[in-house]
Coordinates of C-alpha atoms in Angstrom, one line a residue:
X1374 CA -18.3 3.9 -126.8
X1375 CA -20.9 6.6 -126.2
X1376 CA -23.7 4.1 -126.9
X1377 CA -22.1 1.7 -124.4
X1378 CA -22.0 4.3 -121.7
X1379 CA -25.7 5.1 -122.3
X1380 CA -26.6 1.4 -122.0
X1381 CA -24.6 1.0 -118.8
X1382 CA -26.3 4.1 -117.3
X1383 CA -29.7 2.8 -118.2
X1384 CA -29.0 -0.6 -116.6
X1385 CA -27.8 1.2 -113.4
X1386 CA -30.9 3.4 -113.3
X1387 CA -33.2 0.3 -113.7
X1388 CA -31.5 -1.6 -110.9
X1389 CA -33.7 -1.8 -107.7
X1390 CA -32.6 0.7 -105.0
X1391 CA -32.0 -0.9 -101.6
X1392 CA -34.8 0.2 -99.3
X1393 CA -33.7 2.5 -96.4
X1394 CA -34.2 1.2 -92.9
X1395 CA -35.7 3.7 -90.5
X1396 CA -35.2 4.4 -86.9
X1397 CA -38.1 5.9 -84.9
X1398 CA -38.1 8.2 -81.9
X1399 CA -41.1 9.0 -79.8
X1400 CA -42.3 12.6 -80.3
X1401 CA -42.2 13.2 -76.5
X1402 CA -38.4 12.7 -76.7
X1403 CA -38.3 15.6 -79.1
X1404 CA -40.1 19.0 -78.5
X1405 CA -43.8 19.1 -78.2
X1406 CA -45.7 22.4 -78.5
X1407 CA -49.2 23.7 -79.3
X1408 CA -51.1 22.5 -76.2
X1409 CA -53.2 24.8 -74.0
X1410 CA -52.7 22.2 -71.2
X1411 CA -49.1 20.9 -71.7
X1412 CA -49.2 18.2 -69.0
X1413 CA -51.7 15.5 -69.8
X1414 CA -51.5 11.7 -68.9
X1415 CA -51.5 11.0 -72.6
X1416 CA -49.2 13.6 -74.2
X1417 CA -51.2 13.5 -77.5
X1418 CA -54.5 14.4 -75.9
X1419 CA -55.4 17.9 -74.9
X1420 CA -57.0 17.6 -71.5
X1421 CA -56.4 16.0 -68.1
X1422 CA -59.9 15.0 -67.1
X1423 CA -58.7 14.1 -63.5
X1424 CA -58.2 17.7 -62.7
X1425 CA -61.6 19.0 -63.8
X1426 CA -65.1 17.6 -63.8
X1427 CA -68.4 18.0 -65.7
X1428 CA -67.2 16.7 -69.1
X1429 CA -69.7 15.2 -71.5
X1430 CA -68.9 12.3 -73.8
X1431 CA -68.8 14.8 -76.7
X1432 CA -66.3 17.0 -74.8
X1433 CA -64.0 14.1 -74.1
X1434 CA -64.1 12.7 -77.7
X1435 CA -63.1 16.1 -79.1
X1436 CA -60.4 17.0 -76.5
X1437 CA -58.8 13.6 -77.0
X1438 CA -58.1 14.5 -80.7
X1439 CA -54.6 15.8 -81.4
X1440 CA -55.5 18.9 -83.4
X1441 CA -53.0 21.7 -82.9
X1442 CA -50.2 19.6 -81.4
X1443 CA -46.8 20.1 -83.0
X1444 CA -43.5 18.2 -82.7
X1445 CA -40.3 20.2 -83.4
X1446 CA -37.0 18.5 -84.3
X1447 CA -33.7 18.8 -86.3
X1448 CA -32.3 16.2 -88.6
X1449 CA -29.8 15.7 -91.4
X1450 CA -31.9 12.9 -92.9
X1451 CA -32.9 12.8 -96.6
X1452 CA -36.3 11.3 -95.8
X1453 CA -38.8 11.5 -92.9
X1454 CA -41.6 9.2 -91.9
X1455 CA -44.1 9.1 -89.1
X1456 CA -45.7 6.1 -87.4
X1457 CA -48.4 6.1 -84.8
X1458 CA -50.6 3.9 -82.7
X1459 CA -54.2 4.9 -83.3
X1460 CA -56.7 4.6 -80.5
X1461 CA -59.5 5.8 -82.6
X1462 CA -60.3 8.0 -85.6
X1463 CA -63.6 9.5 -86.8
X1464 CA -62.6 10.7 -90.2
X1465 CA -60.4 10.0 -93.1
X1466 CA -58.1 12.1 -95.3
X1467 CA -54.7 13.8 -94.8
X1468 CA -55.9 16.5 -92.5
X1469 CA -58.1 14.4 -90.2
X1470 CA -55.9 11.3 -89.9
X1471 CA -52.4 12.4 -91.2
X1472 CA -49.3 14.4 -90.4
X1473 CA -48.2 17.7 -92.0
X1474 CA -44.5 18.6 -92.3
X1475 CA -42.9 22.0 -92.6
X1476 CA -39.1 22.7 -92.9
X1477 CA -37.5 26.1 -92.4
X1478 CA -36.1 27.6 -95.6
X1479 CA -34.5 31.0 -95.8
X1480 CA -35.8 31.8 -92.4
X1481 CA -39.4 30.9 -93.1
X1482 CA -41.5 27.8 -92.6
X1483 CA -42.0 26.1 -95.9
X1484 CA -44.4 23.2 -96.5
X1485 CA -42.5 20.0 -97.2
X1486 CA -44.9 17.0 -97.2
X1487 CA -48.1 15.5 -95.8
X1488 CA -49.7 12.1 -95.8
X1489 CA -52.5 10.2 -94.1
X1490 CA -51.6 7.2 -91.9
X1491 CA -51.9 3.8 -93.8
X1492 CA -53.5 0.7 -92.6
X1493 CA -51.9 -0.7 -89.4
X1494 CA -48.9 -3.0 -89.8
X1495 CA -48.6 -4.9 -86.6
X1496 CA -49.7 -2.2 -84.1
X1497 CA -48.3 0.8 -86.0
X1498 CA -49.7 2.8 -88.9
X1499 CA -47.1 4.5 -91.1
X1500 CA -46.8 7.4 -93.5
X1501 CA -44.0 8.9 -95.6
X1502 CA -43.8 12.6 -95.4
X1503 CA -40.8 13.5 -97.7
X1504 CA -37.8 11.8 -99.4
X1505 CA -34.9 12.6 -101.7
X1506 CA -33.9 15.7 -99.7
X1507 CA -30.5 17.3 -100.2
X1508 CA -27.8 16.9 -97.5
X1509 CA -27.7 19.2 -94.5
X1510 CA -29.4 19.8 -91.2
X1511 CA -33.1 20.8 -91.4
X1512 CA -35.3 22.4 -88.8
X1513 CA -38.7 20.7 -88.9
X1514 CA -42.1 20.9 -87.4
X1515 CA -44.9 18.3 -87.9
X1516 CA -48.6 19.1 -87.2
X1517 CA -50.6 16.2 -85.8
X1518 CA -53.9 14.9 -87.1
X1519 CA -57.0 17.0 -86.6
X1520 CA -59.5 14.2 -85.8
X1521 CA -57.5 11.2 -84.6
X1522 CA -56.7 10.0 -81.1
X1523 CA -53.2 8.7 -80.7
X1524 CA -51.4 6.7 -78.0
X1525 CA -48.0 6.9 -79.6
X1526 CA -46.5 9.1 -82.4
X1527 CA -42.9 8.6 -83.6
X1528 CA -40.6 10.4 -86.0
X1529 CA -38.6 8.2 -88.3
X1530 CA -35.3 8.9 -90.2
X1531 CA -33.0 6.5 -92.0
X1532 CA -30.5 4.6 -89.9
X1533 CA -27.4 6.6 -89.2
X1534 CA -29.0 10.0 -89.6
X1535 CA -29.2 12.5 -86.7
X1536 CA -32.5 13.3 -85.0
X1537 CA -32.6 15.6 -82.0
X1538 CA -35.1 17.9 -80.3
X1539 CA -35.7 21.2 -82.0
X1540 CA -36.0 24.6 -80.4
X1541 CA -39.5 25.8 -79.5
X1542 CA -40.3 27.1 -83.0
X1543 CA -42.6 30.0 -82.0
X1544 CA -42.6 32.7 -79.2
X1545 CA -45.1 33.3 -76.5
X1546 CA -48.1 31.2 -75.6
X1547 CA -51.6 32.3 -76.8
X1548 CA -54.4 30.1 -75.6
X1549 CA -57.1 29.6 -78.1
X1550 CA -60.6 28.3 -77.3
X1551 CA -63.0 27.9 -80.2
X1552 CA -65.3 26.0 -82.5
X1553 CA -64.9 23.7 -85.4
X1554 CA -63.4 26.7 -87.2
X1555 CA -60.4 26.7 -84.9
X1556 CA -60.4 22.9 -84.6
X1557 CA -59.8 22.7 -88.3
X1558 CA -63.0 21.4 -90.0
X1559 CA -62.7 21.7 -93.8
X1560 CA -58.9 21.7 -93.9
X1561 CA -57.2 19.3 -96.2
X1562 CA -53.9 19.4 -94.2
X1563 CA -53.6 19.8 -90.4
X1564 CA -51.2 22.8 -90.7
X1565 CA -53.9 24.8 -92.6
X1566 CA -56.1 25.6 -89.6
X1567 CA -56.7 29.2 -88.4
X1568 CA -54.3 28.8 -85.5
X1569 CA -51.8 27.2 -87.8
X1570 CA -51.8 30.1 -90.2
X1571 CA -51.8 32.7 -87.4
X1572 CA -48.9 31.0 -85.7
X1573 CA -46.7 31.0 -88.8
X1574 CA -47.8 34.5 -89.8
X1575 CA -47.1 36.1 -86.5
X1576 CA -44.4 33.8 -85.0
X1577 CA -46.5 33.5 -81.9
X1578 CA -47.7 30.1 -80.7
X1579 CA -51.5 29.8 -80.9
X1580 CA -52.2 26.8 -78.7
X1581 CA -55.5 25.2 -80.0
X1582 CA -58.4 24.2 -77.8
X1583 CA -60.8 24.0 -80.8
X1584 CA -63.7 21.8 -80.1
X1585 CA -66.0 21.2 -83.1
X1586 CA -69.6 22.3 -82.5
X1587 CA -68.9 22.3 -78.7
X1588 CA -67.6 25.8 -77.9
X1589 CA -70.5 27.4 -76.1
X1590 CA -68.7 28.9 -73.0
X1591 CA -69.9 25.9 -70.9
X1592 CA -69.0 25.9 -67.1
X1593 CA -66.6 22.9 -67.5
X1594 CA -64.5 24.7 -70.1
X1595 CA -64.5 28.0 -68.1
X1596 CA -63.4 26.1 -65.0
X1597 CA -60.5 24.6 -66.9
X1598 CA -59.5 27.9 -68.6
X1599 CA -59.3 29.7 -65.3
X1600 CA -56.1 27.7 -64.6
X1601 CA -54.4 28.3 -67.9
X1602 CA -51.2 30.3 -67.9
X1603 CA -50.9 32.3 -71.1
X1604 CA -49.5 35.5 -72.5
X1605 CA -52.9 36.2 -74.2
X1606 CA -56.2 34.5 -74.8
X1607 CA -58.0 34.2 -78.2
X1608 CA -61.7 33.3 -78.3
X1609 CA -63.8 32.1 -81.2
X1610 CA -66.8 31.8 -78.9
X1611 CA -69.6 33.2 -81.0
X1612 CA -69.7 30.6 -83.8
X1613 CA -71.5 27.7 -82.0
X1614 CA -73.9 29.3 -79.4
X1615 CA -77.4 30.5 -80.1
X1616 CA -78.2 34.2 -79.7
X1617 CA -79.8 33.4 -76.3
X1618 CA -76.7 31.6 -75.2
X1619 CA -74.4 34.4 -76.3
X1620 CA -76.6 36.9 -74.4
X1621 CA -76.8 34.7 -71.3
X1622 CA -73.2 33.4 -70.9
X1623 CA -70.8 35.9 -72.4
X1624 CA -70.5 38.4 -69.6
X1625 CA -70.2 35.8 -66.9
X1626 CA -67.5 34.1 -69.0
X1627 CA -65.6 37.3 -69.4
X1628 CA -66.0 38.4 -65.8
X1629 CA -64.4 35.2 -64.6
X1630 CA -61.6 35.2 -67.1
X1631 CA -60.6 38.8 -66.3
X1632 CA -60.7 38.2 -62.6
X1633 CA -58.5 35.1 -62.8
X1634 CA -56.1 36.6 -65.4
X1635 CA -55.7 40.3 -64.5
X1636 CA -53.7 42.3 -67.1
X1637 CA -53.8 39.6 -69.7
X1638 CA -55.4 40.5 -73.1
X1639 CA -58.7 38.7 -73.9
X1640 CA -59.2 38.8 -77.6
X1641 CA -62.7 37.8 -79.0
X1642 CA -63.5 37.6 -82.7
X1643 CA -66.7 37.9 -84.5
X1644 CA -67.9 34.7 -86.2
X1645 CA -67.5 34.6 -90.0
X1646 CA -70.1 34.8 -92.7
X1647 CA -71.3 31.2 -93.5
X1648 CA -72.0 30.7 -97.2
X1649 CA -75.0 28.4 -96.4
X1650 CA -77.0 31.5 -95.6
X1651 CA -76.7 32.9 -99.2
X1652 CA -80.2 31.6 -100.2
X1653 CA -81.5 30.0 -97.0
X1654 CA -83.5 32.7 -95.3
X1655 CA -83.9 30.9 -92.0
X1656 CA -80.1 30.3 -91.7
X1657 CA -79.5 33.9 -92.8
X1658 CA -81.8 35.2 -90.0
X1659 CA -80.1 33.0 -87.4
X1660 CA -76.6 34.0 -88.4
X1661 CA -77.5 37.6 -88.5
X1662 CA -79.0 37.4 -85.0
X1663 CA -75.9 35.7 -83.7
X1664 CA -73.6 38.4 -85.1
X1665 CA -75.8 41.2 -83.8
X1666 CA -76.1 39.7 -80.3
X1667 CA -72.3 39.3 -80.1
X1668 CA -71.7 42.8 -81.3
X1669 CA -74.1 44.3 -78.7
X1670 CA -72.7 42.2 -75.8
X1671 CA -69.1 42.9 -76.7
X1672 CA -69.7 46.6 -77.0
X1673 CA -70.5 46.5 -73.3
X1674 CA -67.5 44.2 -72.4
X1675 CA -64.8 46.3 -74.1
X1676 CA -66.0 49.4 -72.3
X1677 CA -66.1 47.6 -68.9
X1678 CA -62.7 46.0 -69.2
X1679 CA -59.5 47.6 -70.6
X1680 CA -58.0 44.2 -71.4
X1681 CA -60.9 42.9 -73.4
X1682 CA -61.0 43.3 -77.2
X1683 CA -63.4 42.4 -80.0
X1684 CA -62.3 42.1 -83.6
X1685 CA -65.1 42.5 -86.1
X1686 CA -63.0 42.3 -89.2
X1687 CA -63.2 38.5 -89.1
X1688 CA -63.6 37.3 -92.7
X1689 CA -62.9 34.0 -94.5
X1690 CA -64.6 34.8 -97.9
X1691 CA -63.0 35.8 -101.1
X1692 CA -64.5 38.5 -103.3
X1693 CA -66.4 35.9 -105.4
X1694 CA -67.6 33.8 -102.4
X1695 CA -65.8 30.7 -103.6
X1696 CA -63.8 29.9 -100.4
X1697 CA -66.2 27.6 -98.6
X1698 CA -65.6 23.9 -98.1
X1699 CA -69.2 22.8 -97.3
X1700 CA -71.3 26.0 -96.8
X1701 CA -70.3 26.2 -93.1
X1702 CA -66.5 25.8 -92.9
X1703 CA -63.9 27.6 -95.0
X1704 CA -61.6 25.8 -97.4
X1705 CA -57.8 26.0 -96.9
X1706 CA -57.7 29.2 -98.8
X1707 CA -60.6 30.5 -96.8
X1708 CA -58.7 29.9 -93.5
X1709 CA -55.8 31.7 -95.0
X1710 CA -57.9 34.7 -95.9
X1711 CA -59.4 34.6 -92.4
X1712 CA -56.0 34.7 -90.8
X1713 CA -55.0 37.6 -93.0
X1714 CA -58.1 39.6 -92.0
X1715 CA -57.1 39.1 -88.3
X1716 CA -53.4 39.7 -88.6
X1717 CA -53.2 43.5 -88.3
X1718 CA -55.7 44.0 -85.5
X1719 CA -54.2 41.1 -83.6
X1720 CA -50.7 42.3 -83.9
X1721 CA -51.7 45.8 -82.8
X1722 CA -53.3 44.4 -79.6
X1723 CA -50.5 42.1 -78.8
X1724 CA -47.8 44.8 -79.1
X1725 CA -49.6 46.8 -76.4
X1726 CA -48.6 43.9 -74.0
X1727 CA -45.0 43.5 -75.2
X1728 CA -45.9 40.5 -77.4
X1729 CA -44.0 41.4 -80.5
X1730 CA -44.3 39.1 -83.5

């Protein structure tokens, strides 16, 4: 009898499971957060070019990418998929062309699944984020791809399951303008960016305007940032410019931002040590000059303006210098170390303004 039961169970286990049918909901019908400019003609792009001029082709390509955008929702589903219509993509991999899912567990955001979009089927590309989940309602957030331009992004759950907009998952709005470091270069998942880590660590929403290799305090960016309404500003503006550009542009940039946002904290960070300077003397000299120039200019700025701050303790390297992805950008762990190095000074500044993580 026992053997018969075992045989029956084995037969049942071997039987094909009926595939679940999924229903999809556009992310804009849920809750979208993470954008410095929330109202754009395409909700999955980060800039409305009709409002501002002077953009270069490089600017537009980078600002079209969905890095930093998050969709928040609640569901009782046991599986979650994403599907999207891709306008263009310049890179492969989960971080660059995929979605990254977190689910709240015991009051904290816990990683749940990530996947790159597959080859288009009809007009949509699909990816499975998680399956076989236990019953019960889950609070979820999904980070959008770092290097992909989307015209549609939809959350899918099995037929009959609930799917509804989530609460705004994080408090406040901190506008971030920065380089490839804040765009997410080197990350294997789109939730592992510097703003992603800082947001989950502090509970404050760092809205990302990271533009790889293109953050040099140009007039077109300053013109747009003048209109941003935010509780605080966070700037990674010393990673891309040359020492000459740092010296020539920083004070005008700060003067304008302070005048247009009186009483709002402006937090600048020192660029990180890039591992490609370890043995390359020319690179080492250039990076040292960039750091020294930023330090000298910001020493003047923080004395001139009470709401301007400069954090020097900006570090993405482990003790053994093994946290680089490519010599320039940190690995995922490097970004985590960087966020940890910024956490205490950031929180100290934000609390002065009633922004309490």
